[in-house]
Coordinates of C-alpha atoms and ligand atoms in Angstrom, one line a residue:
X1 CA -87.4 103.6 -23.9
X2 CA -86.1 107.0 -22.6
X3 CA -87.5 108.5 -19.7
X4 CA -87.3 111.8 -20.7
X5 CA -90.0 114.3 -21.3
X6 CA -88.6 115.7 -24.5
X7 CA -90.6 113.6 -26.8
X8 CA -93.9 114.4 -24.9
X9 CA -96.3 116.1 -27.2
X10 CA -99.0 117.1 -24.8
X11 CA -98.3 119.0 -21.3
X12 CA -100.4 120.0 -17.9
X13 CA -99.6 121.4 -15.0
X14 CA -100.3 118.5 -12.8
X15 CA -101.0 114.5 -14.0
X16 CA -103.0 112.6 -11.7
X17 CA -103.1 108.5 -12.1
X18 CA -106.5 107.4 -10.5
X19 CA -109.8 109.0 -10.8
X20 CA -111.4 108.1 -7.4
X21 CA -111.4 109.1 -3.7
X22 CA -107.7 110.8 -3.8
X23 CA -107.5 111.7 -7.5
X24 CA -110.4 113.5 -7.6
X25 CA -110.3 115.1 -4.4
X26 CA -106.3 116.5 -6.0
X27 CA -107.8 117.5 -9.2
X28 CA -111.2 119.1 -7.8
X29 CA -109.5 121.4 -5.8
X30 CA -106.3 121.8 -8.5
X31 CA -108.6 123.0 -11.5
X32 CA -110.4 125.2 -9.2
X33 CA -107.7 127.0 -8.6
X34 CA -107.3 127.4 -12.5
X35 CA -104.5 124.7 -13.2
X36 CA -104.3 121.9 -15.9
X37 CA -105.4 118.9 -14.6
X38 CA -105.0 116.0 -16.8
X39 CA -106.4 112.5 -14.6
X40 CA -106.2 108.8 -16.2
X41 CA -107.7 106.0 -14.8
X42 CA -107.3 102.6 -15.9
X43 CA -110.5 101.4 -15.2
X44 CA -114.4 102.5 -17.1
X45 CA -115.6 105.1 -15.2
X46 CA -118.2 104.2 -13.7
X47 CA -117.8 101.7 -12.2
X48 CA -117.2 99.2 -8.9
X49 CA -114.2 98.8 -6.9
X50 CA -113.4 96.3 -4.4
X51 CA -114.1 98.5 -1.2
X52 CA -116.8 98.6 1.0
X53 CA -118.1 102.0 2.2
X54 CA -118.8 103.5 5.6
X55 CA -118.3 107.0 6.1
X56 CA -118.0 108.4 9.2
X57 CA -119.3 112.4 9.4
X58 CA -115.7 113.0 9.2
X59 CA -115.8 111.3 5.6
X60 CA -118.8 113.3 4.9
X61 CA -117.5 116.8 6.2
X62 CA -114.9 116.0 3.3
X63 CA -117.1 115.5 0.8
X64 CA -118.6 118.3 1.8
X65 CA -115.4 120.5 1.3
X66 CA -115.3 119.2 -2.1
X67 CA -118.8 120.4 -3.2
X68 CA -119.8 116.7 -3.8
X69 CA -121.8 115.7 -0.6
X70 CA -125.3 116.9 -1.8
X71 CA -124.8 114.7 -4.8
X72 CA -123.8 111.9 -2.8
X73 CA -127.1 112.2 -0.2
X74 CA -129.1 112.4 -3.6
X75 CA -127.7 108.8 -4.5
X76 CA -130.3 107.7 -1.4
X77 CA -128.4 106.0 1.4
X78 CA -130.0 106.4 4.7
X79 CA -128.1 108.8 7.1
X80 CA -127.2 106.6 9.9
X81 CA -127.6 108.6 13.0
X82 CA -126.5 105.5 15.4
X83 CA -123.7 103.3 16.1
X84 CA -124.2 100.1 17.9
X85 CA -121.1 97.9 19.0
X86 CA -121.5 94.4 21.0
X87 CA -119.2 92.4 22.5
X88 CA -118.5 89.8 25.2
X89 CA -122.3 90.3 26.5
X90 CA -122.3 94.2 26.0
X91 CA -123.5 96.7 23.7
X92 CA -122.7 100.0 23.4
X93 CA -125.5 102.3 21.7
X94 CA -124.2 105.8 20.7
X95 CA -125.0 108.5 18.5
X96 CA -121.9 110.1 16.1
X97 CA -119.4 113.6 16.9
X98 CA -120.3 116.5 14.9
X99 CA -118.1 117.4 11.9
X100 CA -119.0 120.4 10.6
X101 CA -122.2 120.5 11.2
X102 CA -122.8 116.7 9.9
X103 CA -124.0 114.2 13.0
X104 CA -124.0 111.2 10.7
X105 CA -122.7 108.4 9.4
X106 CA -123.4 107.1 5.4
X107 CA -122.8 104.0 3.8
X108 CA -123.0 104.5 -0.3
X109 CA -122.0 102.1 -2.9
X110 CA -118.5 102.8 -4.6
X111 CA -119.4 103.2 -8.2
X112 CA -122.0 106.5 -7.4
X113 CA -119.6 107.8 -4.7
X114 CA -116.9 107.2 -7.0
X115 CA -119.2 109.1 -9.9
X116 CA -120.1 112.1 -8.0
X117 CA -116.4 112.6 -7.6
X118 CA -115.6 112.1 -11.1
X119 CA -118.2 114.7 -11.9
X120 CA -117.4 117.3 -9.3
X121 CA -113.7 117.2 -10.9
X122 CA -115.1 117.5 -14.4
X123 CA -117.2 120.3 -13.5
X124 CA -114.2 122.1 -12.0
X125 CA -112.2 122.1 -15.3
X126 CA -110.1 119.0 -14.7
X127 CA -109.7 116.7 -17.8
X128 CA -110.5 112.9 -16.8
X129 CA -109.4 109.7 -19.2
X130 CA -110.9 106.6 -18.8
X131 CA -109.4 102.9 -19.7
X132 CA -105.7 104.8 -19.9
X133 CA -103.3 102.9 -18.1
X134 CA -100.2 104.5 -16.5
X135 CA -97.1 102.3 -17.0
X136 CA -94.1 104.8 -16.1
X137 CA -92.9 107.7 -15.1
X138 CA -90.9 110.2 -17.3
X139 CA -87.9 112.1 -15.5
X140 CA -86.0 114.9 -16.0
X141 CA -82.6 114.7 -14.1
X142 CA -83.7 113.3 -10.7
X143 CA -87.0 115.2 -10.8
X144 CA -91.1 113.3 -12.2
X145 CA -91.7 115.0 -15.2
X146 CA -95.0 113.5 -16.3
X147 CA -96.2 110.2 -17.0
X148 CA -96.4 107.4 -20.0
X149 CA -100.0 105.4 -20.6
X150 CA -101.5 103.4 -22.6
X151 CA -105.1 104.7 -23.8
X152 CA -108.0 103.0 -24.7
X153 CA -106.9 102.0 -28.3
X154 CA -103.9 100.4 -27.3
X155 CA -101.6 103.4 -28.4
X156 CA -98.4 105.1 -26.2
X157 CA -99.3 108.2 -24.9
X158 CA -97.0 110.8 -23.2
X159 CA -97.9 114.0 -20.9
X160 CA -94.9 115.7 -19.5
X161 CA -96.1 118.0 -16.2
X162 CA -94.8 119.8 -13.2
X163 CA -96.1 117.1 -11.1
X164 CA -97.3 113.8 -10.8
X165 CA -99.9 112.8 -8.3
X166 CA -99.9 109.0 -7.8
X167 CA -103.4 108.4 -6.6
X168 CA -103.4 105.0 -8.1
X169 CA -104.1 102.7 -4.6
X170 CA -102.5 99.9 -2.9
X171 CA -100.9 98.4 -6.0
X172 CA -99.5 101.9 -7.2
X173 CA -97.7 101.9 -10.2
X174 CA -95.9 105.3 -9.4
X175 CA -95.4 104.4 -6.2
X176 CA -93.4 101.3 -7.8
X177 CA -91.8 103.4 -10.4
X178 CA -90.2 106.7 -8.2
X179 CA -89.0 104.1 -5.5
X180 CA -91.4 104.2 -2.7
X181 CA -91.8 100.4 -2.3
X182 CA -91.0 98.9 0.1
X183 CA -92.9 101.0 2.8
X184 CA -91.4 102.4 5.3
X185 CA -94.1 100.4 7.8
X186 CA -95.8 97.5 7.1
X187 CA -98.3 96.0 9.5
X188 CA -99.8 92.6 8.0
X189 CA -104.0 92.6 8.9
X190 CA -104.8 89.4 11.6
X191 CA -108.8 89.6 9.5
X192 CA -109.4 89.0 6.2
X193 CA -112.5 91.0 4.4
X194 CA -115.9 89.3 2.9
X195 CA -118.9 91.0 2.1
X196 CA -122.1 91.1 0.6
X197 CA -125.0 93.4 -0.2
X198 CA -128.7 92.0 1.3
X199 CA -132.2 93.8 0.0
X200 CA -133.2 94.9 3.3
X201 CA -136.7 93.9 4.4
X202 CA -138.9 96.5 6.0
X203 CA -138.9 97.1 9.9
X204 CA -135.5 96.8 10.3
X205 CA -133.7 99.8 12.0
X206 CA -132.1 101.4 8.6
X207 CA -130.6 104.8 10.9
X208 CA -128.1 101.8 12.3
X209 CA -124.7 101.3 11.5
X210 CA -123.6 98.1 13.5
X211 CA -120.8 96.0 14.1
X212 CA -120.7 92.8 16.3
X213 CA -117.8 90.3 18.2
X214 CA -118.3 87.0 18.7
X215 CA -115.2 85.1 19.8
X216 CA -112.5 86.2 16.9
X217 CA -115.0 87.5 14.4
X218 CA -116.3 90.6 13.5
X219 CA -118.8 91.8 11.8
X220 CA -121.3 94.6 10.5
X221 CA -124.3 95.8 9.3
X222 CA -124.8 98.9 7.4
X223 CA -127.8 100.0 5.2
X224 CA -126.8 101.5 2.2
X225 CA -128.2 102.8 -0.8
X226 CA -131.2 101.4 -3.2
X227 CA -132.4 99.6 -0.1
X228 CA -129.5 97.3 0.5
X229 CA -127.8 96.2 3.3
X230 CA -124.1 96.1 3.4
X231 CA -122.7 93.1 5.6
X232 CA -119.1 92.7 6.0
X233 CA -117.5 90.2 8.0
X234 CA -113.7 90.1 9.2
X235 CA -112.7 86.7 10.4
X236 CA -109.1 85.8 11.3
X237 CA -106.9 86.0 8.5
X238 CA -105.9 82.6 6.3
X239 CA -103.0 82.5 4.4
X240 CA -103.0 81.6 0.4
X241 CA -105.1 82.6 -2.4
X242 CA -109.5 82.9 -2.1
X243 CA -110.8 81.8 -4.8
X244 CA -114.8 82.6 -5.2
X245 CA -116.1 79.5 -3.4
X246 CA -113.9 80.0 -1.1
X247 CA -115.1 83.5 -0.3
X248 CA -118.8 82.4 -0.5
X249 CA -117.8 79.2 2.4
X250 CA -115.7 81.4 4.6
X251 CA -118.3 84.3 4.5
X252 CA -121.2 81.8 5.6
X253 CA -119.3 80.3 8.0
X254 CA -118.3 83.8 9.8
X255 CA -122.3 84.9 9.7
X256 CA -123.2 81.6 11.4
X257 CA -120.7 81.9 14.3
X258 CA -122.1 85.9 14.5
X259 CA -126.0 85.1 15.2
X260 CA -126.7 88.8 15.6
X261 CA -125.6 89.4 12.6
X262 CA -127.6 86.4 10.9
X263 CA -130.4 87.6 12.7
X264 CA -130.3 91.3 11.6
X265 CA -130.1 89.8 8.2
X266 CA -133.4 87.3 8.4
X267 CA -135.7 87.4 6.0
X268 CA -133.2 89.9 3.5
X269 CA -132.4 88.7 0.5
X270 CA -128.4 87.6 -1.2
X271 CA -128.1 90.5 -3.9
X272 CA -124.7 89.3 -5.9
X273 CA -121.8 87.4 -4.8
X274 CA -119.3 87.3 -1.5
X275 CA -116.3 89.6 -2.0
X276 CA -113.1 89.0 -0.6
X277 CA -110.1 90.9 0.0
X278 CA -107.5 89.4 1.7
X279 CA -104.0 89.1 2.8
X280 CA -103.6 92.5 3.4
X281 CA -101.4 94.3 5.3
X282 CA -101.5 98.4 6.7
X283 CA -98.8 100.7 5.8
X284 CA -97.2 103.9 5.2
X285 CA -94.7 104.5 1.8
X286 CA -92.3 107.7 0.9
X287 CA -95.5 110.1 -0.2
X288 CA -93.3 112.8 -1.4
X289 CA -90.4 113.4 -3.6
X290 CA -89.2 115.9 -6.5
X291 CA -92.0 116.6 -8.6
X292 CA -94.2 113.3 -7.6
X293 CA -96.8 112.8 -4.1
X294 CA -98.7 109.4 -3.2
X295 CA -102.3 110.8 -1.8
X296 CA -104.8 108.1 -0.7
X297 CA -103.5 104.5 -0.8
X298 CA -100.9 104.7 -2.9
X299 CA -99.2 106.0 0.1
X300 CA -100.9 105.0 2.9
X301 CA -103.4 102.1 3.9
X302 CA -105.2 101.1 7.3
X303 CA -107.1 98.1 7.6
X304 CA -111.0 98.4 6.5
X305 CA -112.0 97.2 10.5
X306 CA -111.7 101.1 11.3
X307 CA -113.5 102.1 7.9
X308 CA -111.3 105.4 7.6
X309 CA -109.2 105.4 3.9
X310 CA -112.1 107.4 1.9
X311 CA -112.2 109.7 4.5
X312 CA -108.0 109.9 4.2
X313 CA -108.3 109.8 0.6
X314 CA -110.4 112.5 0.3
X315 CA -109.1 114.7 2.8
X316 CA -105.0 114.2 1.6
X317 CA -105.8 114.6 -1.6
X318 CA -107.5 117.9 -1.1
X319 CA -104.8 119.3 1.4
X320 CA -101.9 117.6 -1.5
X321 CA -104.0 120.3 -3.6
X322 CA -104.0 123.0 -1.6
X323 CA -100.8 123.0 -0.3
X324 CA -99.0 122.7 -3.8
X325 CA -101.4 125.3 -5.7
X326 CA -99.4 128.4 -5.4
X327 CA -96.0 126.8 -5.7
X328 CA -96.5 123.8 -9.0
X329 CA -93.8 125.4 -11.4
X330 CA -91.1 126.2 -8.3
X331 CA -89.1 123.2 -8.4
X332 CA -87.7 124.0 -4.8
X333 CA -90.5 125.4 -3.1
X334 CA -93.4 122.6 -4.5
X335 CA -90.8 119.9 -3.2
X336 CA -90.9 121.7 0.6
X337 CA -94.9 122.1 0.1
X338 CA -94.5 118.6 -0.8
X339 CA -92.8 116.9 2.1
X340 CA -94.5 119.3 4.8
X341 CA -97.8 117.9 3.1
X342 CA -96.4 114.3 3.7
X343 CA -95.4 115.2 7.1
X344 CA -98.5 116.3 7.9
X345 CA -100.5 113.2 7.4
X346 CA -97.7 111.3 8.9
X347 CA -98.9 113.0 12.2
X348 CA -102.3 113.2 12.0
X349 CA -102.5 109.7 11.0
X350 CA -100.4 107.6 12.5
X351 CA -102.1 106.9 16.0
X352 CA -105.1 105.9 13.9
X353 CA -102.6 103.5 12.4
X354 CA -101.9 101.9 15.4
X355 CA -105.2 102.1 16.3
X356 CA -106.3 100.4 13.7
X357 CA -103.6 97.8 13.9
X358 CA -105.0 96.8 17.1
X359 CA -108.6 96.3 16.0
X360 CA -107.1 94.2 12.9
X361 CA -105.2 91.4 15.2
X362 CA -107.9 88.7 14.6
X363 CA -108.0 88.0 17.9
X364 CA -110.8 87.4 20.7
X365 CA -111.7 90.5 22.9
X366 CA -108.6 90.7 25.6
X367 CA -109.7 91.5 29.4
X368 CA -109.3 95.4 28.8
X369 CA -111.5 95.5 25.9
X370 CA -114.1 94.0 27.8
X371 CA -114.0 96.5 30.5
X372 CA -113.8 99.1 28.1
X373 CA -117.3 97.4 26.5
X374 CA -118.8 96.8 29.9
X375 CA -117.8 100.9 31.2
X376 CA -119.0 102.9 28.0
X377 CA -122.6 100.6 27.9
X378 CA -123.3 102.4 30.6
X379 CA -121.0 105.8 30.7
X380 CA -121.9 107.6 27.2
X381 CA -119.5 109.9 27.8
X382 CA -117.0 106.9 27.1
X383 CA -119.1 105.7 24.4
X384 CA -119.0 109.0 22.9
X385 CA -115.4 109.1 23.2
X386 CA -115.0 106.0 21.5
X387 CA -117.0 106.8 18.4
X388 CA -115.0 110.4 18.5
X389 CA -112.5 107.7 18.3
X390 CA -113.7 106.6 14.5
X391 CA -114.8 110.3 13.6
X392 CA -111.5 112.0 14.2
X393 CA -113.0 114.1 16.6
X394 CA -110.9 112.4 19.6
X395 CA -107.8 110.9 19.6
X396 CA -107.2 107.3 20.7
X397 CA -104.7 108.6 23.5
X398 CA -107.7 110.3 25.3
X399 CA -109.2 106.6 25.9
X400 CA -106.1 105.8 27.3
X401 CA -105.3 109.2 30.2
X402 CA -104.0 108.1 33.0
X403 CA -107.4 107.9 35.5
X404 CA -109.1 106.0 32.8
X405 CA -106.4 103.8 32.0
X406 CA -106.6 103.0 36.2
X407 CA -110.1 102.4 35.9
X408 CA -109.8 100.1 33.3
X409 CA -107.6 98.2 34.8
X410 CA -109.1 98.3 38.2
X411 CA -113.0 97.3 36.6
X412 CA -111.4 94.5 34.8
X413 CA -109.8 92.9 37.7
X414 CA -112.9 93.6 40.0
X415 CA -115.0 92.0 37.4
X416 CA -113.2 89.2 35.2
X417 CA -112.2 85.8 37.0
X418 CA -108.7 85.2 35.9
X419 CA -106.6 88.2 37.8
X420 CA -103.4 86.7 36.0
X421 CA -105.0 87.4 32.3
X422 CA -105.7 91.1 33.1
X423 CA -102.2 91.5 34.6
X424 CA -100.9 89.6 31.3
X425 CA -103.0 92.0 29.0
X426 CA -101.9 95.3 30.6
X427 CA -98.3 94.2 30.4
X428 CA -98.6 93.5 26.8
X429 CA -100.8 96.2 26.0
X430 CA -97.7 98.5 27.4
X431 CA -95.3 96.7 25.0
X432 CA -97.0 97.5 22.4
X433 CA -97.9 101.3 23.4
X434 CA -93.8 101.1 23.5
X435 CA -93.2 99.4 20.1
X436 CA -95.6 101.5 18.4
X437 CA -93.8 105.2 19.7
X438 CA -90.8 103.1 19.0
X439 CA -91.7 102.4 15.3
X440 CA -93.3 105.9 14.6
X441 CA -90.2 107.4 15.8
X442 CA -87.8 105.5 13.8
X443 CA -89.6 104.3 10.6
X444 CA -91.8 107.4 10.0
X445 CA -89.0 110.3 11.7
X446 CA -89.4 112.5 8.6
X447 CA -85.7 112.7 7.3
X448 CA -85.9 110.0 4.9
X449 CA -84.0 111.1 1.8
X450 CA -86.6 111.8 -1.6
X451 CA -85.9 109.4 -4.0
X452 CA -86.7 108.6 -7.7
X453 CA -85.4 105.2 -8.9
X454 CA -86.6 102.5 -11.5
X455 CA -87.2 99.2 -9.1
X456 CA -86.7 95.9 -10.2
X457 CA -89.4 94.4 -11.6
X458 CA -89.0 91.3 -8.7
X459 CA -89.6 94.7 -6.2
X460 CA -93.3 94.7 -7.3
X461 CA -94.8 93.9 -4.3
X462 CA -94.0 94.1 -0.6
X463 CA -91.8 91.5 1.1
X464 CA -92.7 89.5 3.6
X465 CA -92.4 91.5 7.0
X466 CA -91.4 88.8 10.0
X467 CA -93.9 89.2 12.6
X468 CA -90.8 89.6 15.2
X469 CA -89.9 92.3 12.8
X470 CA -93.1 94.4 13.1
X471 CA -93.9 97.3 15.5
X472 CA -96.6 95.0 17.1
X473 CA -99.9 93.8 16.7
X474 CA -100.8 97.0 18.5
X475 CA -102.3 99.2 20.9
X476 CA -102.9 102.3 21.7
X477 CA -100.5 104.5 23.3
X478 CA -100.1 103.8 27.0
X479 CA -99.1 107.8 27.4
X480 CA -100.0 110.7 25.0
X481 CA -98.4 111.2 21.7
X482 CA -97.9 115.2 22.2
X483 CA -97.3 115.4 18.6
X484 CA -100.3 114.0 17.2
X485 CA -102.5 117.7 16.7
X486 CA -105.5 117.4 18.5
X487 CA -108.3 118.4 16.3
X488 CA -107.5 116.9 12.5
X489 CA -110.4 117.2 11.2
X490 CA -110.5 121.0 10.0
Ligands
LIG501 C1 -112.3 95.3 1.6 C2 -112.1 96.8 1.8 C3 -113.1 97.5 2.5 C4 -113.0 98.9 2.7 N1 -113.9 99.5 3.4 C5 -113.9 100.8 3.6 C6 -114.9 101.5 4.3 O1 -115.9 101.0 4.7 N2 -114.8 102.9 4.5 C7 -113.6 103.5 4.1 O2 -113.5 104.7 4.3 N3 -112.6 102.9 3.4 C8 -112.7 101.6 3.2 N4 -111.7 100.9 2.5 C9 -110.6 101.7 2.1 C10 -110.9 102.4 0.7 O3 -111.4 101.5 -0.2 C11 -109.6 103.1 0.2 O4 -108.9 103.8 1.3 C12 -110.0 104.2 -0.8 O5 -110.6 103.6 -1.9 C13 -108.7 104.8 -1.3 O6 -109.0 105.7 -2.4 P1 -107.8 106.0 -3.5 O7 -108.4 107.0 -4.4 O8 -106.6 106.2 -2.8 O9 -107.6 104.6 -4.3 P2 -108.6 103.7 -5.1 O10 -110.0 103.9 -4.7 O11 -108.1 102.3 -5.0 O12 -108.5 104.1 -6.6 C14 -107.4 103.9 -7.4 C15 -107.7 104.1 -8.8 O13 -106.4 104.1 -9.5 C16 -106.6 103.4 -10.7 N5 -105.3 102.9 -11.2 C17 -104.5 102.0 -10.6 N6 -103.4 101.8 -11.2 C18 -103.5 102.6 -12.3 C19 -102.6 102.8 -13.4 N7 -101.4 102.2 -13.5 N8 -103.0 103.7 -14.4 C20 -104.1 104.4 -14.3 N9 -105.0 104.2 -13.2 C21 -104.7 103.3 -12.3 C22 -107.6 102.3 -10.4 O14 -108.3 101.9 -11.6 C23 -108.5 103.0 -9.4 O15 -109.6 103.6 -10.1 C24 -111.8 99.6 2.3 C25 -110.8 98.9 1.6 C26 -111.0 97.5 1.3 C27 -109.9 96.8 0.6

């Protein structure tokens, strides 16, 4: 079939595959601006996807920059105004950063988040398809010209527009069809994700988002809304397929070795089934090239421990918005817009990456995590720090300044037994620090050439990346980043 636009029948000024987080953020604040927004989704809308969802006031503060968050507080999830972490013996009890005025956090089921956004983009002018599934890209010369989908009747529809906004998730079909697969990065998770929604029973503190360690596991509690509990658990990853009973055994298991956990959810009742995603791995893909941008996961994915990709999703797709809105139908000047825009999140993001990539390893809490646990239970301003950590309002390099980095250190081998385990963390933890500047620098340096080719069909998915390969199960820097901008969140 030709790739060409010519036989399109129908145009816009910008096509977005994917209605959710980082479509609609793209086609709220495109339309606005008075553009033709066309958006296809695959998938009813309404409806669930397999995600679960904390925000962090950072989240919110985008939602609120989107005209969507009073419609998403009506949905009636309880604001969540603490955050409690425990681990090896201590717990950390904190309250959350500021974002733009919002000092919490908010855990809301996907399909009314999801239908607040659909809405807001609706009421800004953008035109959103349900059940139409993208299955290429049309080109003209080396540039994305628009897309091809199948609608709801089965029939072969064609839009031809200036450009293409892939905001179609981890299993991106653009992404696949202009060339961006393999990533550039690929981290495989340590955990594998099962959760489950309890009917909360009353007394139980419903302002609490928390999240427990117990030896390898991890796992969380967050109140949601309709009176629900949302409770997520992260075991170490297992290789192979999960089927359902599977998911339901594994899940059980990981609650039983997490008594906190079981205990917070006594007496609540099992609403619906476990739900598992696994094998997955953190990355970052080519997000920009002529005429085509991957927003949200489509072009880049952390691991759920850290709870951040709605809050990227959102934000991205807004800024892919804005910083495209003047420029759509200047071939040269939308493709710079385009790959400063990529840039961008490249550096905002990537020590959350890492970050991330730490928390995912699966592992039990080393001898500098536990310091870190036992120091901020009883210094808030660490705790605070920490949280900022989640919220965007601190960078993970500010845990990790020189005199704190000595006190760490210094606490753990003042108060853990085994000197040689400390002395073996820190030196891996610097390894990693190393590996990680090592990787950002060479994988993600920017000068990667734009590209729009047809993959194989065998390229579908992501190869297997050799452990020995990877940047590292990994830490945070041991020394600042100086080009990660300080404040991100604005
Ligand atoms: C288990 C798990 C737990 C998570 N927990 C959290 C959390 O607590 N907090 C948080 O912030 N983030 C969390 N995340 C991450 C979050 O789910 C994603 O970062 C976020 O959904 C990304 O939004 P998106 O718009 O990029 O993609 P998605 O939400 O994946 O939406 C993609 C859309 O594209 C559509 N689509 C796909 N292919 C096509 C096609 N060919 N044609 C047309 N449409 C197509 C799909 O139907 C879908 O509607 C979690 C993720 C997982 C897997």
């Amino acid at each position: 079939m030709p790739d060409s636009p010519a036989a399109a029948a129908e145009s816009a000024d910008v096509v977005i595959v994917g209605a959710r987080c980082a479509g609609a953020a793209s086609a709220i604040t495109l339309a606005r601006a008075g553009h033709r927004v066309v958006v296809l989704d695959a998938a009813p809308l309404p409806s669930d996807t397999l995600s679960t969802h904390l925000l962090w006031p950072a989240g919110l503060a985008e939602l609120q920059h989107l005209g969507a968050l009073a419609d998403v507080l009506a949905l009636g999830a309880p604001p969540l105004t603490n955050a409690y972490a425990a681990g090896a013996g201590y717990g950390i009890d904190t309250t959350f950063p500021t974002v733009d005025g919002i000092d919490h956090a908010l855990c809301v089921r996907r399909t009314g988040l999801d239908d607040v956004l659909v809405r807001t983009a609706r009421a800004a002018g953008a035109e959103i398809r349900q059940r139409s599934r993208v299955t290429s890209v049309l080109r003209a010369g080396n540039r994305c010209a628009g897309v091809r989908y199948t609608d709801g009747a089965g029939a072969t529809v064609e839009i031809s527009a200036a450009l293409v906004i892939g905001a179609d998730g981890r299993d991106s079909t653009v992404a696949q069809t202009v060339g961006a697969q393999p990533p550039l990065l690929t981290v495989p998770s340590g955990r594998d994700c099962y959760y489950a929604y309890w009917r909360d029973t009353p007394g139980r503190p419903r302002d609490t988002a928390a999240q427990w360690r117990v030896g390898a596991d991890l796992g969380t509690a967050f109140p949601c809304d309709d009176g629900l509990v949302l409770s997520l658990v992260q075991p170490p990853a297992v290789p192979g397929r999960c089927g359902p009973s599977a998911a339901e055994r594994r899940y059980t298991e990981a609650l039983q070795r997490i008594p906190a956990l079981a205990d917070r959810l006594r007496d609540c009742e099992r609403v619906g089934r476990v739900r598992a995603a696994t094998g997955l791995s953190s990355y970052f893909r080519r997000s920009a090239g002529p005429g085509w941008a991957l927003p949200g996961d489509a072009g880049h994915f952390k691991d759920p421990v850290t709870a951040q990709g709605i809050r990227d999703a959102l934000r991205y797709g807004r800024l892919l918005g804005e910083a495209v809105t003047e420029v759509l139908h200047e071939p040269e000047r939308l493709d710079r817009a385009l790959r400063a825009w990529e840039r961008r999140r490249v550096d905002e993001c990537r020590a959350m990456f890492h970050w991330t990539n730490r928390l995912a390893r699966g592992e039990a809490m080393r001898p500098l995590e536990i310091e870190l646990y036992r120091r901020a239970a009883d210094d808030p301003e660490l705790a605070r720090v920490t949280t900022g950590i989640f919220s965007r309002t601190r960078r993970p390099a500010e845990l990790h300044t020189p005199a704190r980095a000595l006190r760490l250190v210094a606490g753990a081998l003042r108060h853990q037994p085994d000197t040689r385990a400390v002395l073996r963390d820190l030196a891996l933890e610097l390894r990693i620090g190393a590996r990680n500047i090592h990787a950002t620098r060479t994988a993600l340096r920017g000068n990667t050439p734009p590209v729009l080719t047809p993959r194989r069909s065998a390229d579908r998915s992501d190869p297997p990346v050799p452990r020995s390969a990877l940047p590292a199960t990994l830490a945070a820097a041991p020394r600042r980043d100086r080009s990660v901008p300080a404040a991100e969140h604005r």
